[in-house]
PDB file of C-alpha atoms and ligand atoms in Angstrom:
ATOM      1  CA  MET A   1     -40.177  31.617  29.953  1.00  0.00           C
ATOM      2  CA  ALA A   2     -38.027  29.338  32.006  1.00  0.00           C
ATOM      3  CA  SER A   3     -35.004  29.054  34.212  1.00  0.00           C
ATOM      4  CA  ILE A   4     -31.959  27.124  32.912  1.00  0.00           C
ATOM      5  CA  THR A   5     -29.674  25.355  35.161  1.00  0.00           C
ATOM      6  CA  LEU A   6     -26.135  24.141  34.096  1.00  0.00           C
ATOM      7  CA  ASN A   7     -24.792  21.632  36.728  1.00  0.00           C
ATOM      8  CA  ASN A   8     -21.214  20.689  36.165  1.00  0.00           C
ATOM      9  CA  LEU A   9     -21.459  20.512  32.413  1.00  0.00           C
ATOM     10  CA  VAL A  10     -18.591  18.767  30.545  1.00  0.00           C
ATOM     11  CA  LYS A  11     -18.073  18.339  26.802  1.00  0.00           C
ATOM     12  CA  LYS A  12     -15.294  16.329  25.337  1.00  0.00           C
ATOM     13  CA  TYR A  13     -14.791  15.972  21.690  1.00  0.00           C
ATOM     14  CA  GLY A  14     -12.984  12.640  21.291  1.00  0.00           C
ATOM     15  CA  ASP A  15     -10.370  12.169  24.005  1.00  0.00           C
ATOM     16  CA  GLY A  16      -8.802  15.724  23.778  1.00  0.00           C
ATOM     17  CA  PHE A  17      -8.910  18.390  26.426  1.00  0.00           C
ATOM     18  CA  PRO A  18     -12.536  19.173  27.403  1.00  0.00           C
ATOM     19  CA  ALA A  19     -14.076  22.062  25.296  1.00  0.00           C
ATOM     20  CA  VAL A  20     -16.353  22.709  28.230  1.00  0.00           C
ATOM     21  CA  ASN A  21     -15.029  21.785  31.608  1.00  0.00           C
ATOM     22  CA  ASP A  22     -17.222  21.597  34.729  1.00  0.00           C
ATOM     23  CA  ILE A  23     -19.437  24.684  34.138  1.00  0.00           C
ATOM     24  CA  SER A  24     -22.186  25.429  36.592  1.00  0.00           C
ATOM     25  CA  ILE A  25     -24.499  28.452  36.148  1.00  0.00           C
ATOM     26  CA  ASP A  26     -28.067  29.164  37.348  1.00  0.00           C
ATOM     27  CA  ILE A  27     -29.822  31.338  34.834  1.00  0.00           C
ATOM     28  CA  ALA A  28     -32.965  32.816  36.325  1.00  0.00           C
ATOM     29  CA  ASP A  29     -36.405  33.045  34.621  1.00  0.00           C
ATOM     30  CA  GLY A  30     -36.217  36.299  32.507  1.00  0.00           C
ATOM     31  CA  GLU A  31     -32.570  36.782  32.991  1.00  0.00           C
ATOM     32  CA  PHE A  32     -30.270  37.953  30.198  1.00  0.00           C
ATOM     33  CA  ILE A  33     -26.947  36.233  30.448  1.00  0.00           C
ATOM     34  CA  ILE A  34     -23.873  36.821  28.204  1.00  0.00           C
ATOM     35  CA  LEU A  35     -21.260  34.139  27.465  1.00  0.00           C
ATOM     36  CA  VAL A  36     -18.043  35.886  26.628  1.00  0.00           C
ATOM     37  CA  GLY A  37     -14.443  34.864  26.070  1.00  0.00           C
ATOM     38  CA  PRO A  38     -11.720  34.477  23.327  1.00  0.00           C
ATOM     39  CA  SER A  39     -12.214  32.198  20.253  1.00  0.00           C
ATOM     40  CA  GLY A  40     -12.037  28.556  21.275  1.00  0.00           C
ATOM     41  CA  CYS A  41     -13.031  29.062  24.863  1.00  0.00           C
ATOM     42  CA  GLY A  42     -16.166  26.883  24.502  1.00  0.00           C
ATOM     43  CA  LYS A  43     -18.940  29.457  24.107  1.00  0.00           C
ATOM     44  CA  SER A  44     -20.590  27.882  21.087  1.00  0.00           C
ATOM     45  CA  THR A  45     -20.195  24.435  22.431  1.00  0.00           C
ATOM     46  CA  LEU A  46     -21.984  25.387  25.658  1.00  0.00           C
ATOM     47  CA  LEU A  47     -24.797  27.146  23.701  1.00  0.00           C
ATOM     48  CA  ARG A  48     -25.190  24.136  21.428  1.00  0.00           C
ATOM     49  CA  MET A  49     -25.340  21.821  24.476  1.00  0.00           C
ATOM     50  CA  ILE A  50     -28.127  23.984  25.839  1.00  0.00           C
ATOM     51  CA  VAL A  51     -30.137  23.887  22.683  1.00  0.00           C
ATOM     52  CA  GLY A  52     -29.620  20.198  22.295  1.00  0.00           C
ATOM     53  CA  LEU A  53     -27.358  20.200  19.101  1.00  0.00           C
ATOM     54  CA  GLU A  54     -24.353  18.751  20.939  1.00  0.00           C
ATOM     55  CA  ASP A  55     -24.356  15.792  23.307  1.00  0.00           C
ATOM     56  CA  ILE A  56     -23.558  16.441  27.024  1.00  0.00           C
ATOM     57  CA  THR A  57     -20.543  14.329  28.046  1.00  0.00           C
ATOM     58  CA  ASP A  58     -21.133  14.800  31.822  1.00  0.00           C
ATOM     59  CA  GLY A  59     -23.335  16.869  34.174  1.00  0.00           C
ATOM     60  CA  ASP A  60     -26.949  17.915  34.038  1.00  0.00           C
ATOM     61  CA  LEU A  61     -28.926  20.442  32.155  1.00  0.00           C
ATOM     62  CA  LEU A  62     -32.246  21.513  33.633  1.00  0.00           C
ATOM     63  CA  ILE A  63     -35.037  23.648  32.137  1.00  0.00           C
ATOM     64  CA  ASP A  64     -37.434  24.789  34.766  1.00  0.00           C
ATOM     65  CA  GLY A  65     -35.999  22.143  37.155  1.00  0.00           C
ATOM     66  CA  GLU A  66     -36.526  19.322  34.724  1.00  0.00           C
ATOM     67  CA  ARG A  67     -33.453  17.317  33.394  1.00  0.00           C
ATOM     68  CA  VAL A  68     -33.411  17.605  29.626  1.00  0.00           C
ATOM     69  CA  ASN A  69     -29.958  16.051  28.752  1.00  0.00           C
ATOM     70  CA  ASP A  70     -31.651  13.355  26.559  1.00  0.00           C
ATOM     71  CA  LYS A  71     -34.409  15.536  24.985  1.00  0.00           C
ATOM     72  CA  ALA A  72     -34.311  16.312  21.318  1.00  0.00           C
ATOM     73  CA  PRO A  73     -33.890  20.046  20.333  1.00  0.00           C
ATOM     74  CA  ARG A  74     -37.539  20.264  19.267  1.00  0.00           C
ATOM     75  CA  ASP A  75     -38.701  19.033  22.703  1.00  0.00           C
ATOM     76  CA  ARG A  76     -36.708  21.810  24.581  1.00  0.00           C
ATOM     77  CA  ASN A  77     -38.840  24.760  23.431  1.00  0.00           C
ATOM     78  CA  LEU A  78     -35.723  26.952  22.997  1.00  0.00           C
ATOM     79  CA  ALA A  79     -35.374  29.402  20.076  1.00  0.00           C
ATOM     80  CA  MET A  80     -31.890  29.975  18.536  1.00  0.00           C
ATOM     81  CA  VAL A  81     -31.358  33.411  16.897  1.00  0.00           C
ATOM     82  CA  PHE A  82     -28.525  32.944  14.362  1.00  0.00           C
ATOM     83  CA  GLN A  83     -25.909  35.175  12.944  1.00  0.00           C
ATOM     84  CA  ASN A  84     -27.092  36.517   9.541  1.00  0.00           C
ATOM     85  CA  TYR A  85     -30.675  35.882  10.790  1.00  0.00           C
ATOM     86  CA  ALA A  86     -31.056  32.806   8.511  1.00  0.00           C
ATOM     87  CA  LEU A  87     -34.127  34.338   6.809  1.00  0.00           C
ATOM     88  CA  TYR A  88     -35.587  32.846   3.572  1.00  0.00           C
ATOM     89  CA  PRO A  89     -35.096  35.401   0.825  1.00  0.00           C
ATOM     90  CA  HIS A  90     -37.904  34.133  -1.361  1.00  0.00           C
ATOM     91  CA  LEU A  91     -40.499  34.297   1.504  1.00  0.00           C
ATOM     92  CA  THR A  92     -42.281  37.368   2.743  1.00  0.00           C
ATOM     93  CA  VAL A  93     -41.850  38.683   6.303  1.00  0.00           C
ATOM     94  CA  TYR A  94     -45.085  37.063   7.222  1.00  0.00           C
ATOM     95  CA  GLU A  95     -44.063  33.641   5.913  1.00  0.00           C
ATOM     96  CA  ASN A  96     -40.580  33.914   7.448  1.00  0.00           C
ATOM     97  CA  ILE A  97     -42.187  34.485  10.845  1.00  0.00           C
ATOM     98  CA  ALA A  98     -44.756  31.799  10.373  1.00  0.00           C
ATOM     99  CA  PHE A  99     -42.144  29.306   9.213  1.00  0.00           C
ATOM    100  CA  PRO A 100     -41.500  27.616  12.643  1.00  0.00           C
ATOM    101  CA  LEU A 101     -45.251  27.143  13.112  1.00  0.00           C
ATOM    102  CA  ARG A 102     -45.523  25.429   9.739  1.00  0.00           C
ATOM    103  CA  LEU A 103     -42.788  23.024  10.681  1.00  0.00           C
ATOM    104  CA  ALA A 104     -44.084  22.274  14.194  1.00  0.00           C
ATOM    105  CA  LYS A 105     -45.441  18.983  15.211  1.00  0.00           C
ATOM    106  CA  GLY A 106     -49.242  19.273  15.746  1.00  0.00           C
ATOM    107  CA  LYS A 107     -50.145  21.651  13.091  1.00  0.00           C
ATOM    108  CA  HIS A 108     -51.566  25.050  13.888  1.00  0.00           C
ATOM    109  CA  SER A 109     -54.732  26.133  12.064  1.00  0.00           C
ATOM    110  CA  GLU A 110     -54.480  28.942   9.574  1.00  0.00           C
ATOM    111  CA  ASP A 111     -56.291  31.236  12.119  1.00  0.00           C
ATOM    112  CA  GLN A 112     -53.773  30.352  14.792  1.00  0.00           C
ATOM    113  CA  VAL A 113     -50.845  31.051  12.550  1.00  0.00           C
ATOM    114  CA  ASN A 114     -52.443  34.380  11.564  1.00  0.00           C
ATOM    115  CA  LYS A 115     -53.141  35.315  15.100  1.00  0.00           C
ATOM    116  CA  LEU A 116     -49.553  34.443  16.315  1.00  0.00           C
ATOM    117  CA  VAL A 117     -47.788  36.122  13.406  1.00  0.00           C
ATOM    118  CA  THR A 118     -49.881  39.222  13.657  1.00  0.00           C
ATOM    119  CA  GLU A 119     -49.171  39.540  17.407  1.00  0.00           C
ATOM    120  CA  ALA A 120     -45.508  39.002  16.942  1.00  0.00           C
ATOM    121  CA  ALA A 121     -45.410  41.544  14.142  1.00  0.00           C
ATOM    122  CA  ALA A 122     -47.127  44.146  16.322  1.00  0.00           C
ATOM    123  CA  THR A 123     -44.733  43.573  19.236  1.00  0.00           C
ATOM    124  CA  LEU A 124     -41.775  43.985  16.893  1.00  0.00           C
ATOM    125  CA  GLU A 125     -43.277  46.913  14.925  1.00  0.00           C
ATOM    126  CA  LEU A 126     -43.340  44.987  11.685  1.00  0.00           C
ATOM    127  CA  THR A 127     -46.942  45.248  10.937  1.00  0.00           C
ATOM    128  CA  ASP A 128     -46.511  47.438   7.918  1.00  0.00           C
ATOM    129  CA  HIS A 129     -43.758  45.208   6.470  1.00  0.00           C
ATOM    130  CA  LEU A 130     -45.348  41.796   6.456  1.00  0.00           C
ATOM    131  CA  GLN A 131     -45.700  41.490   2.792  1.00  0.00           C
ATOM    132  CA  ARG A 132     -42.066  42.494   1.984  1.00  0.00           C
ATOM    133  CA  LYS A 133     -39.204  40.246   1.220  1.00  0.00           C
ATOM    134  CA  PRO A 134     -36.067  40.368   3.491  1.00  0.00           C
ATOM    135  CA  ALA A 135     -34.017  41.972   0.711  1.00  0.00           C
ATOM    136  CA  ASN A 136     -36.216  45.152   1.102  1.00  0.00           C
ATOM    137  CA  LEU A 137     -35.705  45.451   4.819  1.00  0.00           C
ATOM    138  CA  SER A 138     -33.079  47.309   6.880  1.00  0.00           C
ATOM    139  CA  GLY A 139     -30.635  45.309   9.001  1.00  0.00           C
ATOM    140  CA  GLY A 140     -32.696  46.280  12.069  1.00  0.00           C
ATOM    141  CA  GLN A 141     -35.884  45.023  10.533  1.00  0.00           C
ATOM    142  CA  ARG A 142     -34.262  41.783   9.572  1.00  0.00           C
ATOM    143  CA  GLN A 143     -32.977  41.261  13.045  1.00  0.00           C
ATOM    144  CA  ARG A 144     -36.568  41.824  14.264  1.00  0.00           C
ATOM    145  CA  VAL A 145     -37.902  39.244  11.818  1.00  0.00           C
ATOM    146  CA  ALA A 146     -35.389  36.650  13.139  1.00  0.00           C
ATOM    147  CA  MET A 147     -36.619  37.495  16.634  1.00  0.00           C
ATOM    148  CA  GLY A 148     -40.259  37.173  15.485  1.00  0.00           C
ATOM    149  CA  ARG A 149     -39.617  33.572  14.588  1.00  0.00           C
ATOM    150  CA  ALA A 150     -38.414  32.937  18.065  1.00  0.00           C
ATOM    151  CA  ILE A 151     -41.420  34.828  19.612  1.00  0.00           C
ATOM    152  CA  VAL A 152     -44.045  33.090  17.497  1.00  0.00           C
ATOM    153  CA  ARG A 153     -42.926  29.712  18.819  1.00  0.00           C
ATOM    154  CA  GLN A 154     -43.533  31.019  22.356  1.00  0.00           C
ATOM    155  CA  ALA A 155     -40.115  29.662  23.195  1.00  0.00           C
ATOM    156  CA  ASP A 156     -39.049  29.422  26.863  1.00  0.00           C
ATOM    157  CA  ALA A 157     -35.743  31.117  26.086  1.00  0.00           C
ATOM    158  CA  PHE A 158     -33.732  32.768  23.344  1.00  0.00           C
ATOM    159  CA  LEU A 159     -30.287  31.680  22.508  1.00  0.00           C
ATOM    160  CA  PHE A 160     -28.196  34.072  20.482  1.00  0.00           C
ATOM    161  CA  ASP A 161     -24.999  32.926  18.740  1.00  0.00           C
ATOM    162  CA  GLU A 162     -22.967  36.000  17.848  1.00  0.00           C
ATOM    163  CA  PRO A 163     -25.887  37.557  15.991  1.00  0.00           C
ATOM    164  CA  LEU A 164     -24.152  40.826  15.204  1.00  0.00           C
ATOM    165  CA  SER A 165     -20.558  39.693  14.416  1.00  0.00           C
ATOM    166  CA  ASN A 166     -20.818  40.323  10.666  1.00  0.00           C
ATOM    167  CA  LEU A 167     -22.263  43.809  10.862  1.00  0.00           C
ATOM    168  CA  ASP A 168     -20.480  47.088  10.534  1.00  0.00           C
ATOM    169  CA  ALA A 169     -19.930  49.145  13.676  1.00  0.00           C
ATOM    170  CA  LYS A 170     -22.867  51.495  13.192  1.00  0.00           C
ATOM    171  CA  LEU A 171     -25.379  48.850  12.532  1.00  0.00           C
ATOM    172  CA  ARG A 172     -24.012  46.820  15.424  1.00  0.00           C
ATOM    173  CA  GLY A 173     -24.710  49.650  17.754  1.00  0.00           C
ATOM    174  CA  GLN A 174     -28.245  49.947  16.433  1.00  0.00           C
ATOM    175  CA  MET A 175     -28.854  46.269  16.693  1.00  0.00           C
ATOM    176  CA  ARG A 176     -27.499  46.213  20.231  1.00  0.00           C
ATOM    177  CA  SER A 177     -30.186  48.619  21.372  1.00  0.00           C
ATOM    178  CA  GLU A 178     -32.900  46.798  19.394  1.00  0.00           C
ATOM    179  CA  ILE A 179     -32.071  43.485  21.080  1.00  0.00           C
ATOM    180  CA  SER A 180     -31.780  45.010  24.419  1.00  0.00           C
ATOM    181  CA  GLN A 181     -35.204  46.798  24.178  1.00  0.00           C
ATOM    182  CA  MET A 182     -36.812  43.632  22.854  1.00  0.00           C
ATOM    183  CA  GLN A 183     -35.470  41.357  25.526  1.00  0.00           C
ATOM    184  CA  ARG A 184     -36.565  43.826  28.251  1.00  0.00           C
ATOM    185  CA  ARG A 185     -40.027  44.305  26.702  1.00  0.00           C
ATOM    186  CA  LEU A 186     -40.455  40.521  26.391  1.00  0.00           C
ATOM    187  CA  GLY A 187     -38.688  39.575  29.598  1.00  0.00           C
ATOM    188  CA  VAL A 188     -37.617  36.305  28.056  1.00  0.00           C
ATOM    189  CA  THR A 189     -34.718  34.287  29.367  1.00  0.00           C
ATOM    190  CA  SER A 190     -31.831  34.778  27.024  1.00  0.00           C
ATOM    191  CA  VAL A 191     -28.327  33.387  26.624  1.00  0.00           C
ATOM    192  CA  TYR A 192     -26.162  35.441  24.375  1.00  0.00           C
ATOM    193  CA  VAL A 193     -22.747  34.428  22.921  1.00  0.00           C
ATOM    194  CA  THR A 194     -20.205  37.071  21.890  1.00  0.00           C
ATOM    195  CA  HIS A 195     -16.648  37.902  21.876  1.00  0.00           C
ATOM    196  CA  ASP A 196     -17.374  41.586  21.760  1.00  0.00           C
ATOM    197  CA  GLN A 197     -16.643  43.479  25.006  1.00  0.00           C
ATOM    198  CA  THR A 198     -19.071  46.267  24.295  1.00  0.00           C
ATOM    199  CA  GLU A 199     -21.954  43.736  23.782  1.00  0.00           C
ATOM    200  CA  ALA A 200     -20.895  41.907  26.876  1.00  0.00           C
ATOM    201  CA  MET A 201     -20.771  45.064  29.041  1.00  0.00           C
ATOM    202  CA  THR A 202     -23.972  46.673  27.764  1.00  0.00           C
ATOM    203  CA  LEU A 203     -26.518  43.885  27.026  1.00  0.00           C
ATOM    204  CA  GLY A 204     -26.783  41.436  29.868  1.00  0.00           C
ATOM    205  CA  ASP A 205     -27.805  41.250  33.486  1.00  0.00           C
ATOM    206  CA  ARG A 206     -24.741  39.055  34.130  1.00  0.00           C
ATOM    207  CA  VAL A 207     -21.664  38.190  32.162  1.00  0.00           C
ATOM    208  CA  ALA A 208     -20.049  34.763  32.251  1.00  0.00           C
ATOM    209  CA  VAL A 209     -16.389  34.901  31.291  1.00  0.00           C
ATOM    210  CA  LEU A 210     -15.074  31.635  29.866  1.00  0.00           C
ATOM    211  CA  LYS A 211     -11.456  30.644  29.419  1.00  0.00           C
ATOM    212  CA  LYS A 212     -10.243  27.414  27.982  1.00  0.00           C
ATOM    213  CA  GLY A 213     -13.507  25.722  28.623  1.00  0.00           C
ATOM    214  CA  GLU A 214     -13.775  26.860  32.273  1.00  0.00           C
ATOM    215  CA  LEU A 215     -15.954  29.346  33.849  1.00  0.00           C
ATOM    216  CA  GLN A 216     -13.523  32.068  35.049  1.00  0.00           C
ATOM    217  CA  GLN A 217     -15.881  34.501  36.522  1.00  0.00           C
ATOM    218  CA  ILE A 218     -19.547  35.415  36.488  1.00  0.00           C
ATOM    219  CA  ALA A 219     -20.791  38.846  37.571  1.00  0.00           C
ATOM    220  CA  SER A 220     -22.835  41.887  36.588  1.00  0.00           C
ATOM    221  CA  PRO A 221     -21.329  44.170  34.014  1.00  0.00           C
ATOM    222  CA  ARG A 222     -20.927  46.760  36.735  1.00  0.00           C
ATOM    223  CA  GLU A 223     -19.101  44.440  39.107  1.00  0.00           C
ATOM    224  CA  LEU A 224     -16.739  43.445  36.263  1.00  0.00           C
ATOM    225  CA  TYR A 225     -16.170  47.084  35.342  1.00  0.00           C
ATOM    226  CA  GLU A 226     -15.404  48.159  38.841  1.00  0.00           C
ATOM    227  CA  GLN A 227     -13.028  45.466  39.725  1.00  0.00           C
ATOM    228  CA  PRO A 228      -9.304  46.263  39.667  1.00  0.00           C
TER     229      PRO A 228
HETATM  230  P1  ADP B   1     -15.854  29.327  20.873  1.00  0.00           P
HETATM  231  O1  ADP B   1     -17.322  29.290  20.536  1.00  0.00           O
HETATM  232  O2  ADP B   1     -15.656  30.004  22.234  1.00  0.00           O
HETATM  233  O3  ADP B   1     -15.014  29.946  19.764  1.00  0.00           O
HETATM  234  P2  ADP B   1     -16.037  26.604  20.528  1.00  0.00           P
HETATM  235  O4  ADP B   1     -17.061  26.018  21.545  1.00  0.00           O
HETATM  236  O5  ADP B   1     -16.333  26.664  19.097  1.00  0.00           O
HETATM  237  O6  ADP B   1     -15.388  27.841  21.142  1.00  0.00           O
HETATM  238  O7  ADP B   1     -14.751  25.580  20.726  1.00  0.00           O
HETATM  239  C1  ADP B   1     -14.246  25.103  21.969  1.00  0.00           C
HETATM  240  C2  ADP B   1     -13.136  24.096  21.730  1.00  0.00           C
HETATM  241  O8  ADP B   1     -13.734  22.856  21.208  1.00  0.00           O
HETATM  242  C3  ADP B   1     -12.173  24.459  20.662  1.00  0.00           C
HETATM  243  O9  ADP B   1     -10.837  23.939  21.181  1.00  0.00           O
HETATM  244  C4  ADP B   1     -12.579  23.918  19.385  1.00  0.00           C
HETATM  245  O10 ADP B   1     -11.489  23.623  18.541  1.00  0.00           O
HETATM  246  C5  ADP B   1     -13.163  22.570  19.895  1.00  0.00           C
HETATM  247  N1  ADP B   1     -14.225  22.029  19.047  1.00  0.00           N
HETATM  248  C6  ADP B   1     -15.402  22.752  18.732  1.00  0.00           C
HETATM  249  N2  ADP B   1     -16.186  22.036  17.997  1.00  0.00           N
HETATM  250  C7  ADP B   1     -15.595  20.822  17.721  1.00  0.00           C
HETATM  251  C8  ADP B   1     -15.772  19.703  17.069  1.00  0.00           C
HETATM  252  N3  ADP B   1     -16.880  19.529  16.355  1.00  0.00           N
HETATM  253  N4  ADP B   1     -14.904  18.602  17.069  1.00  0.00           N
HETATM  254  C9  ADP B   1     -13.810  18.807  17.741  1.00  0.00           C
HETATM  255  N5  ADP B   1     -13.431  19.883  18.513  1.00  0.00           N
HETATM  256  C10 ADP B   1     -14.268  20.850  18.468  1.00  0.00           C
HETATM  257  P1  ADP B   2     -35.151  15.175  14.223  1.00  0.00           P
HETATM  258  O1  ADP B   2     -33.876  14.617  13.948  1.00  0.00           O
HETATM  259  O2  ADP B   2     -36.008  14.255  15.118  1.00  0.00           O
HETATM  260  O3  ADP B   2     -35.982  15.684  13.082  1.00  0.00           O
HETATM  261  P2  ADP B   2     -33.767  17.451  15.145  1.00  0.00           P
HETATM  262  O4  ADP B   2     -32.944  17.125  16.325  1.00  0.00           O
HETATM  263  O5  ADP B   2     -33.152  17.545  13.777  1.00  0.00           O
HETATM  264  O6  ADP B   2     -34.891  16.429  15.196  1.00  0.00           O
HETATM  265  O7  ADP B   2     -34.534  18.817  15.355  1.00  0.00           O
HETATM  266  C1  ADP B   2     -35.627  19.223  14.651  1.00  0.00           C
HETATM  267  C2  ADP B   2     -36.410  20.322  15.325  1.00  0.00           C
HETATM  268  O8  ADP B   2     -35.631  20.764  16.491  1.00  0.00           O
HETATM  269  C3  ADP B   2     -36.611  21.496  14.520  1.00  0.00           C
HETATM  270  O9  ADP B   2     -37.815  21.443  13.842  1.00  0.00           O
HETATM  271  C4  ADP B   2     -36.561  22.636  15.522  1.00  0.00           C
HETATM  272  O10 ADP B   2     -37.822  22.921  15.993  1.00  0.00           O
HETATM  273  C5  ADP B   2     -35.644  22.229  16.555  1.00  0.00           C
HETATM  274  N1  ADP B   2     -34.355  22.751  16.398  1.00  0.00           N
HETATM  275  C6  ADP B   2     -33.332  22.247  15.689  1.00  0.00           C
HETATM  276  N2  ADP B   2     -32.276  23.033  15.759  1.00  0.00           N
HETATM  277  C7  ADP B   2     -32.587  24.069  16.456  1.00  0.00           C
HETATM  278  C8  ADP B   2     -31.959  25.332  16.846  1.00  0.00           C
HETATM  279  N3  ADP B   2     -30.660  25.631  16.506  1.00  0.00           N
HETATM  280  N4  ADP B   2     -32.671  26.169  17.606  1.00  0.00           N
HETATM  281  C9  ADP B   2     -33.876  25.888  17.986  1.00  0.00           C
HETATM  282  N5  ADP B   2     -34.606  24.837  17.675  1.00  0.00           N
HETATM  283  C10 ADP B   2     -33.965  23.905  16.820  1.00  0.00           C
END
């Protein structure tokens, strides 16, 4: 787990209007923060800057107080949870969860892999499904496998990029509570991008509202709800 500090972050693509314009947010260790706002307001760009998939034009990004602007994604120890889960259909649940360990620098022994995957599966209540393929899982179980991949890496934070946007309303509601329960259980720092008001108002500790690349407001869901 880690704190994430955004200090006056700016992103310009070419010489156009900044996609992210002077955004500062202190994300506490274990906090669940939502980035919300209309399409094109800069949510994905900001998330990609944090994970290291987008260069930072100006400002500083700190993880646990250390400046990481120039660090490669793999050296930031953050785990991205994608829309559609990005599971491998030909691999079992076990191998899907183990996948990041098999890629990692400094190979894990087979015993270590087994230990980490078994622990993650127990936390996620997937123990009985480890030999199944993704096609034979429910949407909720798939979401948990995707989170298992993040857990197994012992990442400092989870970054969610609209993970529920392609689901129907019923499944979305179910997944919302899965993610919420899991985040509380693990207490892991999380940044969650959405344009869905319900997700914004029910999932996070705080909601950051972006508009045209700027941070318009940041408050708890309750404060946002109660204001005139
Ligand atoms: P959101 O995730 O809130 O929909 P984005 O971060 O995707 O917003 O986009 C913010 C702004 O940056 C938009 O105006 C978008 O057109 C622009 N943008 C995003 N990615 C690129 C890119 N690779 N090249 C140029 N402009 C981009
Ligand atoms: P290189 O070009 O040196 O291979 P990359 O910048 O392509 O490095 O990143 C490779 C590693 O970074 C991956 O193995 C993974 O651990 C991590 N990584 C890349 N993208 C992401 C992401 N979206 N979320 C989390 N980690 C990522």
